[in-house]
mmCIF file with all atom_site columns, C-alpha atoms in Angstrom:
data_model
loop_
_atom_site.group_PDB
_atom_site.id
_atom_site.type_symbol
_atom_site.label_atom_id
_atom_site.label_alt_id
_atom_site.label_comp_id
_atom_site.label_asym_id
_atom_site.label_entity_id
_atom_site.label_seq_id
_atom_site.pdbx_PDB_ins_code
_atom_site.Cartn_x
_atom_site.Cartn_y
_atom_site.Cartn_z
_atom_site.occupancy
_atom_site.B_iso_or_equiv
_atom_site.pdbx_formal_charge
_atom_site.auth_seq_id
_atom_site.auth_comp_id
_atom_site.auth_asym_id
_atom_site.auth_atom_id
_atom_site.pdbx_PDB_model_num
ATOM 1   C CA . MET A 1 1   ? 96.936  122.191 58.064  1.00 58.00 ? 1   MET A CA 1
ATOM 2   C CA . PRO A 1 2   ? 98.411  119.379 60.198  1.00 64.00 ? 2   PRO A CA 1
ATOM 3   C CA . SER A 1 3   ? 96.518  116.150 60.693  1.00 75.00 ? 3   SER A CA 1
ATOM 4   C CA . ARG A 1 4   ? 94.417  115.629 63.804  1.00 78.00 ? 4   ARG A CA 1
ATOM 5   C CA . LYS A 1 5   ? 96.904  113.073 65.116  1.00 77.00 ? 5   LYS A CA 1
ATOM 6   C CA . LYS A 1 6   ? 99.837  115.444 64.663  1.00 79.00 ? 6   LYS A CA 1
ATOM 7   C CA . THR A 1 7   ? 97.960  118.286 66.332  1.00 83.00 ? 7   THR A CA 1
ATOM 8   C CA . SER A 1 8   ? 97.030  116.199 69.357  1.00 84.00 ? 8   SER A CA 1
ATOM 9   C CA . MET A 1 9   ? 100.533 114.771 69.860  1.00 84.00 ? 9   MET A CA 1
ATOM 10  C CA . PHE A 1 10  ? 102.326 118.088 69.464  1.00 85.00 ? 10  PHE A CA 1
ATOM 11  C CA . ALA A 1 11  ? 99.729  119.750 71.706  1.00 89.00 ? 11  ALA A CA 1
ATOM 12  C CA . SER A 1 12  ? 100.505 117.149 74.383  1.00 89.00 ? 12  SER A CA 1
ATOM 13  C CA . SER A 1 13  ? 104.204 117.817 73.955  1.00 89.00 ? 13  SER A CA 1
ATOM 14  C CA . PHE A 1 14  ? 103.516 121.554 74.171  1.00 91.00 ? 14  PHE A CA 1
ATOM 15  C CA . CYS A 1 15  ? 101.825 121.042 77.548  1.00 93.00 ? 15  CYS A CA 1
ATOM 16  C CA . THR A 1 16  ? 104.851 119.175 78.917  1.00 94.00 ? 16  THR A CA 1
ATOM 17  C CA . CYS A 1 17  ? 107.215 121.898 77.637  1.00 93.00 ? 17  CYS A CA 1
ATOM 18  C CA . VAL A 1 18  ? 105.150 124.678 79.199  1.00 94.00 ? 18  VAL A CA 1
ATOM 19  C CA . SER A 1 19  ? 105.014 122.715 82.463  1.00 95.00 ? 19  SER A CA 1
ATOM 20  C CA . SER A 1 20  ? 108.800 122.393 82.358  1.00 94.00 ? 20  SER A CA 1
ATOM 21  C CA . PHE A 1 21  ? 109.097 126.160 81.833  1.00 95.00 ? 21  PHE A CA 1
ATOM 22  C CA . VAL A 1 22  ? 106.848 126.860 84.837  1.00 95.00 ? 22  VAL A CA 1
ATOM 23  C CA . VAL A 1 23  ? 108.740 124.460 87.105  1.00 95.00 ? 23  VAL A CA 1
ATOM 24  C CA . ILE A 1 24  ? 112.085 126.051 86.191  1.00 95.00 ? 24  ILE A CA 1
ATOM 25  C CA . CYS A 1 25  ? 110.618 129.431 87.158  1.00 95.00 ? 25  CYS A CA 1
ATOM 26  C CA . VAL A 1 26  ? 109.598 127.932 90.517  1.00 94.00 ? 26  VAL A CA 1
ATOM 27  C CA . VAL A 1 27  ? 113.088 126.491 91.013  1.00 94.00 ? 27  VAL A CA 1
ATOM 28  C CA . LEU A 1 28  ? 114.686 129.889 90.408  1.00 93.00 ? 28  LEU A CA 1
ATOM 29  C CA . ALA A 1 29  ? 112.199 131.826 92.526  1.00 91.00 ? 29  ALA A CA 1
ATOM 30  C CA . THR A 1 30  ? 112.057 129.694 95.686  1.00 91.00 ? 30  THR A CA 1
ATOM 31  C CA . PRO A 1 31  ? 114.813 129.584 98.352  1.00 89.00 ? 31  PRO A CA 1
ATOM 32  C CA . GLN A 1 32  ? 114.160 126.050 99.622  1.00 89.00 ? 32  GLN A CA 1
ATOM 33  C CA . TRP A 1 33  ? 117.173 124.437 97.969  1.00 93.00 ? 33  TRP A CA 1
ATOM 34  C CA . VAL A 1 34  ? 118.945 123.185 101.066 1.00 93.00 ? 34  VAL A CA 1
ATOM 35  C CA . SER A 1 35  ? 118.651 123.274 104.856 1.00 92.00 ? 35  SER A CA 1
ATOM 36  C CA . SER A 1 36  ? 121.851 122.962 106.845 1.00 90.00 ? 36  SER A CA 1
ATOM 37  C CA . GLU A 1 37  ? 122.801 122.724 110.484 1.00 89.00 ? 37  GLU A CA 1
ATOM 38  C CA . VAL A 1 38  ? 126.375 123.838 111.040 1.00 88.00 ? 38  VAL A CA 1
ATOM 39  C CA . ARG A 1 39  ? 128.031 123.440 114.465 1.00 86.00 ? 39  ARG A CA 1
ATOM 40  C CA . PHE A 1 40  ? 130.835 125.662 115.674 1.00 84.00 ? 40  PHE A CA 1
ATOM 41  C CA . SER A 1 41  ? 132.719 126.013 118.931 1.00 80.00 ? 41  SER A CA 1
ATOM 42  C CA . ARG A 1 42  ? 132.918 129.358 120.667 1.00 72.00 ? 42  ARG A CA 1
ATOM 43  C CA . THR A 1 43  ? 134.581 130.381 123.910 1.00 71.00 ? 43  THR A CA 1
ATOM 44  C CA . GLY A 1 44  ? 132.674 128.544 126.611 1.00 71.00 ? 44  GLY A CA 1
ATOM 45  C CA . SER A 1 45  ? 129.842 127.324 124.372 1.00 76.00 ? 45  SER A CA 1
ATOM 46  C CA . THR A 1 46  ? 128.767 125.517 121.223 1.00 82.00 ? 46  THR A CA 1
ATOM 47  C CA . VAL A 1 47  ? 126.816 127.341 118.526 1.00 83.00 ? 47  VAL A CA 1
ATOM 48  C CA . THR A 1 48  ? 124.555 125.673 115.965 1.00 84.00 ? 48  THR A CA 1
ATOM 49  C CA . VAL A 1 49  ? 123.667 127.782 112.944 1.00 86.00 ? 49  VAL A CA 1
ATOM 50  C CA . SER A 1 50  ? 120.528 126.652 111.119 1.00 88.00 ? 50  SER A CA 1
ATOM 51  C CA . LEU A 1 51  ? 120.404 127.758 107.469 1.00 90.00 ? 51  LEU A CA 1
ATOM 52  C CA . ALA A 1 52  ? 117.773 127.542 104.740 1.00 91.00 ? 52  ALA A CA 1
ATOM 53  C CA . TYR A 1 53  ? 118.763 129.068 101.422 1.00 92.00 ? 53  TYR A CA 1
ATOM 54  C CA . GLY A 1 54  ? 118.581 128.950 97.653  1.00 91.00 ? 54  GLY A CA 1
ATOM 55  C CA . LEU A 1 55  ? 120.541 130.527 94.827  1.00 92.00 ? 55  LEU A CA 1
ATOM 56  C CA . PHE A 1 56  ? 119.691 134.109 95.722  1.00 92.00 ? 56  PHE A CA 1
ATOM 57  C CA . SER A 1 57  ? 118.613 134.419 99.361  1.00 90.00 ? 57  SER A CA 1
ATOM 58  C CA . GLY A 1 58  ? 118.202 132.575 102.636 1.00 90.00 ? 58  GLY A CA 1
ATOM 59  C CA . THR A 1 59  ? 117.679 132.778 106.375 1.00 89.00 ? 59  THR A CA 1
ATOM 60  C CA . CYS A 1 60  ? 119.806 131.746 109.322 1.00 87.00 ? 60  CYS A CA 1
ATOM 61  C CA . GLU A 1 61  ? 119.246 131.199 113.044 1.00 86.00 ? 61  GLU A CA 1
ATOM 62  C CA . GLN A 1 62  ? 121.693 130.712 115.905 1.00 83.00 ? 62  GLN A CA 1
ATOM 63  C CA . PHE A 1 63  ? 121.167 128.252 118.755 1.00 80.00 ? 63  PHE A CA 1
ATOM 64  C CA . VAL A 1 64  ? 123.578 128.351 121.677 1.00 79.00 ? 64  VAL A CA 1
ATOM 65  C CA . ASP A 1 65  ? 124.238 125.217 123.785 1.00 70.00 ? 65  ASP A CA 1
ATOM 66  C CA . ALA A 1 66  ? 120.885 123.790 124.975 1.00 57.00 ? 66  ALA A CA 1
ATOM 67  C CA . GLY A 1 67  ? 118.757 125.296 122.200 1.00 58.00 ? 67  GLY A CA 1
ATOM 68  C CA . LEU A 1 68  ? 118.692 128.955 123.262 1.00 63.00 ? 68  LEU A CA 1
ATOM 69  C CA . GLN A 1 69  ? 117.795 130.877 120.115 1.00 63.00 ? 69  GLN A CA 1
ATOM 70  C CA . VAL A 1 70  ? 119.865 134.022 119.697 1.00 67.00 ? 70  VAL A CA 1
ATOM 71  C CA . SER A 1 71  ? 118.677 135.555 116.436 1.00 70.00 ? 71  SER A CA 1
ATOM 72  C CA . LYS A 1 72  ? 117.125 135.002 113.037 1.00 79.00 ? 72  LYS A CA 1
ATOM 73  C CA . THR A 1 73  ? 118.341 136.974 110.060 1.00 85.00 ? 73  THR A CA 1
ATOM 74  C CA . SER A 1 74  ? 117.974 137.046 106.304 1.00 87.00 ? 74  SER A CA 1
ATOM 75  C CA . PHE A 1 75  ? 120.823 137.333 103.830 1.00 87.00 ? 75  PHE A CA 1
ATOM 76  C CA . GLN A 1 76  ? 121.567 137.605 100.128 1.00 89.00 ? 76  GLN A CA 1
ATOM 77  C CA . VAL A 1 77  ? 123.817 134.766 98.975  1.00 88.00 ? 77  VAL A CA 1
ATOM 78  C CA . SER A 1 78  ? 125.792 136.854 96.467  1.00 85.00 ? 78  SER A CA 1
ATOM 79  C CA . GLU A 1 79  ? 126.563 139.507 99.098  1.00 86.00 ? 79  GLU A CA 1
ATOM 80  C CA . VAL A 1 80  ? 127.985 137.230 101.774 1.00 85.00 ? 80  VAL A CA 1
ATOM 81  C CA . LEU A 1 81  ? 130.023 134.859 99.621  1.00 83.00 ? 81  LEU A CA 1
ATOM 82  C CA . SER A 1 82  ? 133.711 135.703 99.740  1.00 79.00 ? 82  SER A CA 1
ATOM 83  C CA . SER A 1 83  ? 135.163 132.556 98.167  1.00 79.00 ? 83  SER A CA 1
ATOM 84  C CA . THR A 1 84  ? 135.683 132.868 94.419  1.00 83.00 ? 84  THR A CA 1
ATOM 85  C CA . ARG A 1 85  ? 134.981 129.164 93.845  1.00 89.00 ? 85  ARG A CA 1
ATOM 86  C CA . SER A 1 86  ? 131.703 129.194 95.763  1.00 89.00 ? 86  SER A CA 1
ATOM 87  C CA . ARG A 1 87  ? 130.553 132.384 94.057  1.00 90.00 ? 87  ARG A CA 1
ATOM 88  C CA . SER A 1 88  ? 131.523 131.069 90.604  1.00 92.00 ? 88  SER A CA 1
ATOM 89  C CA . LEU A 1 89  ? 129.634 127.778 91.022  1.00 93.00 ? 89  LEU A CA 1
ATOM 90  C CA . ASN A 1 90  ? 126.585 129.602 92.360  1.00 93.00 ? 90  ASN A CA 1
ATOM 91  C CA . VAL A 1 91  ? 126.580 131.935 89.347  1.00 94.00 ? 91  VAL A CA 1
ATOM 92  C CA . ALA A 1 92  ? 127.176 128.978 87.002  1.00 95.00 ? 92  ALA A CA 1
ATOM 93  C CA . THR A 1 93  ? 124.132 127.182 88.449  1.00 95.00 ? 93  THR A CA 1
ATOM 94  C CA . ILE A 1 94  ? 121.973 130.273 87.907  1.00 95.00 ? 94  ILE A CA 1
ATOM 95  C CA . VAL A 1 95  ? 123.227 130.662 84.321  1.00 96.00 ? 95  VAL A CA 1
ATOM 96  C CA . LEU A 1 96  ? 122.508 126.995 83.569  1.00 96.00 ? 96  LEU A CA 1
ATOM 97  C CA . LEU A 1 97  ? 118.936 127.331 84.853  1.00 96.00 ? 97  LEU A CA 1
ATOM 98  C CA . VAL A 1 98  ? 118.362 130.514 82.843  1.00 96.00 ? 98  VAL A CA 1
ATOM 99  C CA . LEU A 1 99  ? 119.629 128.754 79.696  1.00 97.00 ? 99  LEU A CA 1
ATOM 100 C CA . ALA A 1 100 ? 117.374 125.781 80.504  1.00 96.00 ? 100 ALA A CA 1
ATOM 101 C CA . LEU A 1 101 ? 114.488 128.237 80.846  1.00 95.00 ? 101 LEU A CA 1
ATOM 102 C CA . LEU A 1 102 ? 115.210 129.645 77.381  1.00 96.00 ? 102 LEU A CA 1
ATOM 103 C CA . SER A 1 103 ? 115.558 126.127 75.919  1.00 95.00 ? 103 SER A CA 1
ATOM 104 C CA . SER A 1 104 ? 112.216 125.149 77.405  1.00 94.00 ? 104 SER A CA 1
ATOM 105 C CA . LEU A 1 105 ? 110.642 128.298 75.972  1.00 94.00 ? 105 LEU A CA 1
ATOM 106 C CA . LEU A 1 106 ? 112.028 127.531 72.504  1.00 93.00 ? 106 LEU A CA 1
ATOM 107 C CA . SER A 1 107 ? 110.803 123.951 72.747  1.00 92.00 ? 107 SER A CA 1
ATOM 108 C CA . SER A 1 108 ? 107.339 125.249 73.683  1.00 92.00 ? 108 SER A CA 1
ATOM 109 C CA . GLY A 1 109 ? 107.387 127.511 70.636  1.00 91.00 ? 109 GLY A CA 1
ATOM 110 C CA . PHE A 1 110 ? 108.432 124.675 68.301  1.00 89.00 ? 110 PHE A CA 1
ATOM 111 C CA . THR A 1 111 ? 105.756 122.295 69.560  1.00 90.00 ? 111 THR A CA 1
ATOM 112 C CA . CYS A 1 112 ? 103.087 125.007 69.347  1.00 89.00 ? 112 CYS A CA 1
ATOM 113 C CA . THR A 1 113 ? 104.128 125.806 65.747  1.00 87.00 ? 113 THR A CA 1
ATOM 114 C CA . ASN A 1 114 ? 103.903 122.143 64.739  1.00 84.00 ? 114 ASN A CA 1
ATOM 115 C CA . ALA A 1 115 ? 100.520 121.760 66.439  1.00 83.00 ? 115 ALA A CA 1
ATOM 116 C CA . VAL A 1 116 ? 98.948  124.445 64.231  1.00 84.00 ? 116 VAL A CA 1
ATOM 117 C CA . SER A 1 117 ? 100.997 124.221 61.011  1.00 82.00 ? 117 SER A CA 1
ATOM 118 C CA . ASN A 1 118 ? 103.400 122.144 58.910  1.00 79.00 ? 118 ASN A CA 1
ATOM 119 C CA . PRO A 1 119 ? 106.765 123.977 58.871  1.00 73.00 ? 119 PRO A CA 1
ATOM 120 C CA . TYR A 1 120 ? 108.837 123.558 55.694  1.00 66.00 ? 120 TYR A CA 1
ATOM 121 C CA . GLN A 1 121 ? 112.171 123.739 57.490  1.00 70.00 ? 121 GLN A CA 1
ATOM 122 C CA . THR A 1 122 ? 113.308 120.402 58.940  1.00 72.00 ? 122 THR A CA 1
ATOM 123 C CA . PHE A 1 123 ? 114.770 121.961 62.089  1.00 76.00 ? 123 PHE A CA 1
ATOM 124 C CA . LEU A 1 124 ? 111.417 123.518 62.968  1.00 78.00 ? 124 LEU A CA 1
ATOM 125 C CA . GLY A 1 125 ? 109.855 120.045 63.120  1.00 80.00 ? 125 GLY A CA 1
ATOM 126 C CA . PRO A 1 126 ? 110.614 117.102 65.418  1.00 83.00 ? 126 PRO A CA 1
ATOM 127 C CA . VAL A 1 127 ? 114.375 117.681 65.072  1.00 87.00 ? 127 VAL A CA 1
ATOM 128 C CA . GLY A 1 128 ? 114.074 121.070 66.767  1.00 87.00 ? 128 GLY A CA 1
ATOM 129 C CA . VAL A 1 129 ? 111.926 119.633 69.561  1.00 88.00 ? 129 VAL A CA 1
ATOM 130 C CA . TYR A 1 130 ? 114.456 116.845 70.123  1.00 90.00 ? 130 TYR A CA 1
ATOM 131 C CA . THR A 1 131 ? 117.300 119.373 70.224  1.00 91.00 ? 131 THR A CA 1
ATOM 132 C CA . TRP A 1 132 ? 115.840 121.905 72.657  1.00 92.00 ? 132 TRP A CA 1
ATOM 133 C CA . ASN A 1 133 ? 114.352 119.301 75.007  1.00 93.00 ? 133 ASN A CA 1
ATOM 134 C CA . SER A 1 134 ? 117.678 117.485 75.138  1.00 93.00 ? 134 SER A CA 1
ATOM 135 C CA . VAL A 1 135 ? 119.569 120.742 75.767  1.00 95.00 ? 135 VAL A CA 1
ATOM 136 C CA . CYS A 1 136 ? 117.158 121.638 78.568  1.00 95.00 ? 136 CYS A CA 1
ATOM 137 C CA . GLY A 1 137 ? 117.500 118.209 80.186  1.00 94.00 ? 137 GLY A CA 1
ATOM 138 C CA . VAL A 1 138 ? 121.313 118.264 80.041  1.00 96.00 ? 138 VAL A CA 1
ATOM 139 C CA . LEU A 1 139 ? 121.477 121.776 81.537  1.00 96.00 ? 139 LEU A CA 1
ATOM 140 C CA . ILE A 1 140 ? 119.162 120.780 84.398  1.00 96.00 ? 140 ILE A CA 1
ATOM 141 C CA . LEU A 1 141 ? 121.217 117.653 85.076  1.00 96.00 ? 141 LEU A CA 1
ATOM 142 C CA . ILE A 1 142 ? 124.462 119.676 85.234  1.00 96.00 ? 142 ILE A CA 1
ATOM 143 C CA . ALA A 1 143 ? 122.801 122.201 87.585  1.00 96.00 ? 143 ALA A CA 1
ATOM 144 C CA . MET A 1 144 ? 121.700 119.328 89.855  1.00 95.00 ? 144 MET A CA 1
ATOM 145 C CA . ILE A 1 145 ? 125.321 118.175 90.031  1.00 95.00 ? 145 ILE A CA 1
ATOM 146 C CA . LEU A 1 146 ? 126.944 121.597 90.496  1.00 94.00 ? 146 LEU A CA 1
ATOM 147 C CA . PHE A 1 147 ? 124.832 122.689 93.460  1.00 94.00 ? 147 PHE A CA 1
ATOM 148 C CA . PRO A 1 148 ? 125.659 119.730 95.767  1.00 94.00 ? 148 PRO A CA 1
ATOM 149 C CA . VAL A 1 149 ? 129.299 120.035 94.683  1.00 93.00 ? 149 VAL A CA 1
ATOM 150 C CA . ASN A 1 150 ? 129.210 123.637 95.863  1.00 92.00 ? 150 ASN A CA 1
ATOM 151 C CA . VAL A 1 151 ? 127.513 122.743 99.147  1.00 91.00 ? 151 VAL A CA 1
ATOM 152 C CA . GLU A 1 152 ? 129.603 119.677 99.980  1.00 90.00 ? 152 GLU A CA 1
ATOM 153 C CA . GLY A 1 153 ? 132.894 120.402 98.216  1.00 88.00 ? 153 GLY A CA 1
ATOM 154 C CA . ASN A 1 154 ? 133.226 124.154 98.733  1.00 87.00 ? 154 ASN A CA 1
ATOM 155 C CA . SER A 1 155 ? 131.633 124.225 102.222 1.00 86.00 ? 155 SER A CA 1
ATOM 156 C CA . LEU A 1 156 ? 128.996 126.693 101.055 1.00 89.00 ? 156 LEU A CA 1
ATOM 157 C CA . SER A 1 157 ? 126.848 126.363 104.192 1.00 88.00 ? 157 SER A CA 1
ATOM 158 C CA . GLU A 1 158 ? 129.813 126.920 106.491 1.00 89.00 ? 158 GLU A CA 1
ATOM 159 C CA . GLU A 1 159 ? 130.747 130.065 104.577 1.00 87.00 ? 159 GLU A CA 1
ATOM 160 C CA . LEU A 1 160 ? 127.187 131.390 104.749 1.00 88.00 ? 160 LEU A CA 1
ATOM 161 C CA . ALA A 1 161 ? 126.991 130.578 108.459 1.00 85.00 ? 161 ALA A CA 1
ATOM 162 C CA . HIS A 1 162 ? 129.777 133.058 109.175 1.00 81.00 ? 162 HIS A CA 1
ATOM 163 C CA . SER A 1 163 ? 127.478 135.838 107.934 1.00 78.00 ? 163 SER A CA 1
ATOM 164 C CA . CYS A 1 164 ? 125.226 135.171 110.962 1.00 77.00 ? 164 CYS A CA 1
ATOM 165 C CA . SER A 1 165 ? 127.954 135.688 113.526 1.00 72.00 ? 165 SER A CA 1
ATOM 166 C CA . SER A 1 166 ? 131.488 137.007 113.530 1.00 69.00 ? 166 SER A CA 1
ATOM 167 C CA . SER A 1 167 ? 132.535 135.148 116.686 1.00 70.00 ? 167 SER A CA 1
ATOM 168 C CA . LEU A 1 168 ? 132.362 131.596 115.329 1.00 69.00 ? 168 LEU A CA 1
ATOM 169 C CA . GLN A 1 169 ? 135.572 129.623 115.709 1.00 71.00 ? 169 GLN A CA 1
ATOM 170 C CA . THR A 1 170 ? 136.247 125.917 115.049 1.00 80.00 ? 170 THR A CA 1
ATOM 171 C CA . HIS A 1 171 ? 133.875 124.107 112.709 1.00 79.00 ? 171 HIS A CA 1
ATOM 172 C CA . LEU A 1 172 ? 132.641 120.920 114.418 1.00 84.00 ? 172 LEU A CA 1
ATOM 173 C CA . GLY A 1 173 ? 130.335 119.417 111.782 1.00 86.00 ? 173 GLY A CA 1
ATOM 174 C CA . SER A 1 174 ? 127.507 119.956 109.310 1.00 88.00 ? 174 SER A CA 1
ATOM 175 C CA . LYS A 1 175 ? 124.291 118.255 108.234 1.00 91.00 ? 175 LYS A CA 1
ATOM 176 C CA . HIS A 1 176 ? 122.566 119.038 104.934 1.00 91.00 ? 176 HIS A CA 1
ATOM 177 C CA . SER A 1 177 ? 119.050 118.285 103.712 1.00 93.00 ? 177 SER A CA 1
ATOM 178 C CA . TYR A 1 178 ? 118.033 119.235 100.166 1.00 94.00 ? 178 TYR A CA 1
ATOM 179 C CA . GLY A 1 179 ? 114.611 120.827 99.826  1.00 93.00 ? 179 GLY A CA 1
ATOM 180 C CA . TYR A 1 180 ? 111.818 120.766 97.265  1.00 92.00 ? 180 TYR A CA 1
ATOM 181 C CA . SER A 1 181 ? 113.343 123.571 95.175  1.00 93.00 ? 181 SER A CA 1
ATOM 182 C CA . TYR A 1 182 ? 116.194 121.191 94.402  1.00 94.00 ? 182 TYR A CA 1
ATOM 183 C CA . TRP A 1 183 ? 114.310 117.918 94.018  1.00 95.00 ? 183 TRP A CA 1
ATOM 184 C CA . ILE A 1 184 ? 111.602 119.229 91.694  1.00 95.00 ? 184 ILE A CA 1
ATOM 185 C CA . MET A 1 185 ? 114.303 119.541 89.060  1.00 95.00 ? 185 MET A CA 1
ATOM 186 C CA . LEU A 1 186 ? 113.783 115.796 88.661  1.00 95.00 ? 186 LEU A CA 1
ATOM 187 C CA . LEU A 1 187 ? 110.257 116.662 87.544  1.00 95.00 ? 187 LEU A CA 1
ATOM 188 C CA . ILE A 1 188 ? 111.745 118.898 84.839  1.00 95.00 ? 188 ILE A CA 1
ATOM 189 C CA . LEU A 1 189 ? 113.827 115.972 83.580  1.00 95.00 ? 189 LEU A CA 1
ATOM 190 C CA . PHE A 1 190 ? 110.739 113.756 83.580  1.00 96.00 ? 190 PHE A CA 1
ATOM 191 C CA . LEU A 1 191 ? 108.749 116.358 81.594  1.00 94.00 ? 191 LEU A CA 1
ATOM 192 C CA . ASN A 1 192 ? 111.526 116.680 79.032  1.00 94.00 ? 192 ASN A CA 1
ATOM 193 C CA . ILE A 1 193 ? 111.737 112.922 78.627  1.00 94.00 ? 193 ILE A CA 1
ATOM 194 C CA . ALA A 1 194 ? 107.935 112.711 78.282  1.00 93.00 ? 194 ALA A CA 1
ATOM 195 C CA . SER A 1 195 ? 108.002 115.360 75.542  1.00 91.00 ? 195 SER A CA 1
ATOM 196 C CA . LEU A 1 196 ? 110.740 113.481 73.678  1.00 91.00 ? 196 LEU A CA 1
ATOM 197 C CA . ILE A 1 197 ? 108.823 110.205 73.915  1.00 91.00 ? 197 ILE A CA 1
ATOM 198 C CA . ILE A 1 198 ? 105.627 111.785 72.550  1.00 90.00 ? 198 ILE A CA 1
ATOM 199 C CA . ILE A 1 199 ? 107.431 113.275 69.550  1.00 88.00 ? 199 ILE A CA 1
ATOM 200 C CA . TYR A 1 200 ? 109.364 110.038 68.981  1.00 86.00 ? 200 TYR A CA 1
ATOM 201 C CA . PHE A 1 201 ? 106.150 108.026 68.709  1.00 84.00 ? 201 PHE A CA 1
ATOM 202 C CA . TYR A 1 202 ? 104.716 110.570 66.279  1.00 80.00 ? 202 TYR A CA 1
ATOM 203 C CA . ASP A 1 203 ? 107.913 110.606 64.206  1.00 73.00 ? 203 ASP A CA 1
ATOM 204 C CA . HIS A 1 204 ? 108.140 106.805 64.205  1.00 68.00 ? 204 HIS A CA 1
ATOM 205 C CA . ALA A 1 205 ? 104.495 106.424 63.103  1.00 66.00 ? 205 ALA A CA 1
ATOM 206 C CA . ARG A 1 206 ? 105.008 108.987 60.334  1.00 65.00 ? 206 ARG A CA 1
ATOM 207 C CA . TYR A 1 207 ? 108.151 107.197 59.134  1.00 56.00 ? 207 TYR A CA 1
ATOM 208 C CA . SER A 1 208 ? 106.396 103.799 59.114  1.00 60.00 ? 208 SER A CA 1
ATOM 209 C CA . LYS A 1 209 ? 103.497 105.209 57.114  1.00 61.00 ? 209 LYS A CA 1
ATOM 210 C CA . LYS A 1 210 ? 105.898 106.778 54.634  1.00 63.00 ? 210 LYS A CA 1
ATOM 211 C CA . LYS A 1 211 ? 107.725 103.459 54.129  1.00 61.00 ? 211 LYS A CA 1
ATOM 212 C CA . GLU A 1 212 ? 104.430 101.667 53.519  1.00 60.00 ? 212 GLU A CA 1
ATOM 213 C CA . GLN A 1 213 ? 103.597 104.171 50.789  1.00 62.00 ? 213 GLN A CA 1
ATOM 214 C CA . GLU A 1 214 ? 106.987 103.546 49.162  1.00 61.00 ? 214 GLU A CA 1
ATOM 215 C CA . ARG A 1 215 ? 106.721 99.737  48.953  1.00 60.00 ? 215 ARG A CA 1
ATOM 216 C CA . PRO A 1 216 ? 108.841 98.245  46.165  1.00 56.00 ? 216 PRO A CA 1
ATOM 217 C CA . ILE A 1 217 ? 107.066 97.057  43.040  1.00 48.00 ? 217 ILE A CA 1
ATOM 218 C CA . GLU A 1 218 ? 107.683 93.380  43.776  1.00 49.00 ? 218 GLU A CA 1
ATOM 219 C CA . ASN A 1 219 ? 105.199 93.657  46.640  1.00 54.00 ? 219 ASN A CA 1
ATOM 220 C CA . ALA A 1 220 ? 102.460 94.828  44.255  1.00 50.00 ? 220 ALA A CA 1
ATOM 221 C CA . PRO A 1 221 ? 99.809  92.333  42.982  1.00 56.00 ? 221 PRO A CA 1
ATOM 222 C CA . LYS A 1 222 ? 100.827 90.363  39.862  1.00 49.00 ? 222 LYS A CA 1
ATOM 223 C CA . ASP A 1 223 ? 97.901  91.577  37.762  1.00 50.00 ? 223 ASP A CA 1
ATOM 224 C CA . VAL A 1 224 ? 99.003  95.194  38.403  1.00 45.00 ? 224 VAL A CA 1
ATOM 225 C CA . ILE A 1 225 ? 102.542 94.317  37.283  1.00 44.00 ? 225 ILE A CA 1
ATOM 226 C CA . LEU A 1 226 ? 101.285 92.659  34.086  1.00 43.00 ? 226 LEU A CA 1
ATOM 227 C CA . PHE A 1 227 ? 99.099  95.616  33.302  1.00 41.00 ? 227 PHE A CA 1
#
């Protein structure tokens, strides 16, 4: 059976890993990734398309000239994307988050195993927790970079806006505001870092204790040496 200290520290790390898993599920499930206002010119008027969307779905509204609302519709992102680059980056972001979800699940399993037992295999111990937490953090960080690149670089909002109306002409400008579904990925990074710190302190304390038990003989009392 593991010591009380090991159980408590790995249990704390388990809680952070499970929290990370839950937050990733929220990120995937909610559509509040970005809100955009895209302005277009149309014969005799100016149209502003207001969008709020995530990786899978979103909504859009049209406002003509002085704020006259024309319609509000829902759309599926994968169905309205025609650009190969935009579609590819959107799929890549989803894949990264799914892999991060699996990494977080594995990390939760490793920390739970160490909280209740002493695995013989080295990789099932702190090394495995370090590995899967680091993988999860890196995947989340890449996803946080890819999504704005898709929005800003590939004009994702402008492309989605055309699904609201077929009569839009010249693009005049866009404003983007990233929502909570995007920013809470920072919380996932924080939880992964917290888990790594907890396991590091446990591993460092265990290593220090082991070195104390392996003190060289010259540090032993003289009477013990003579004996």
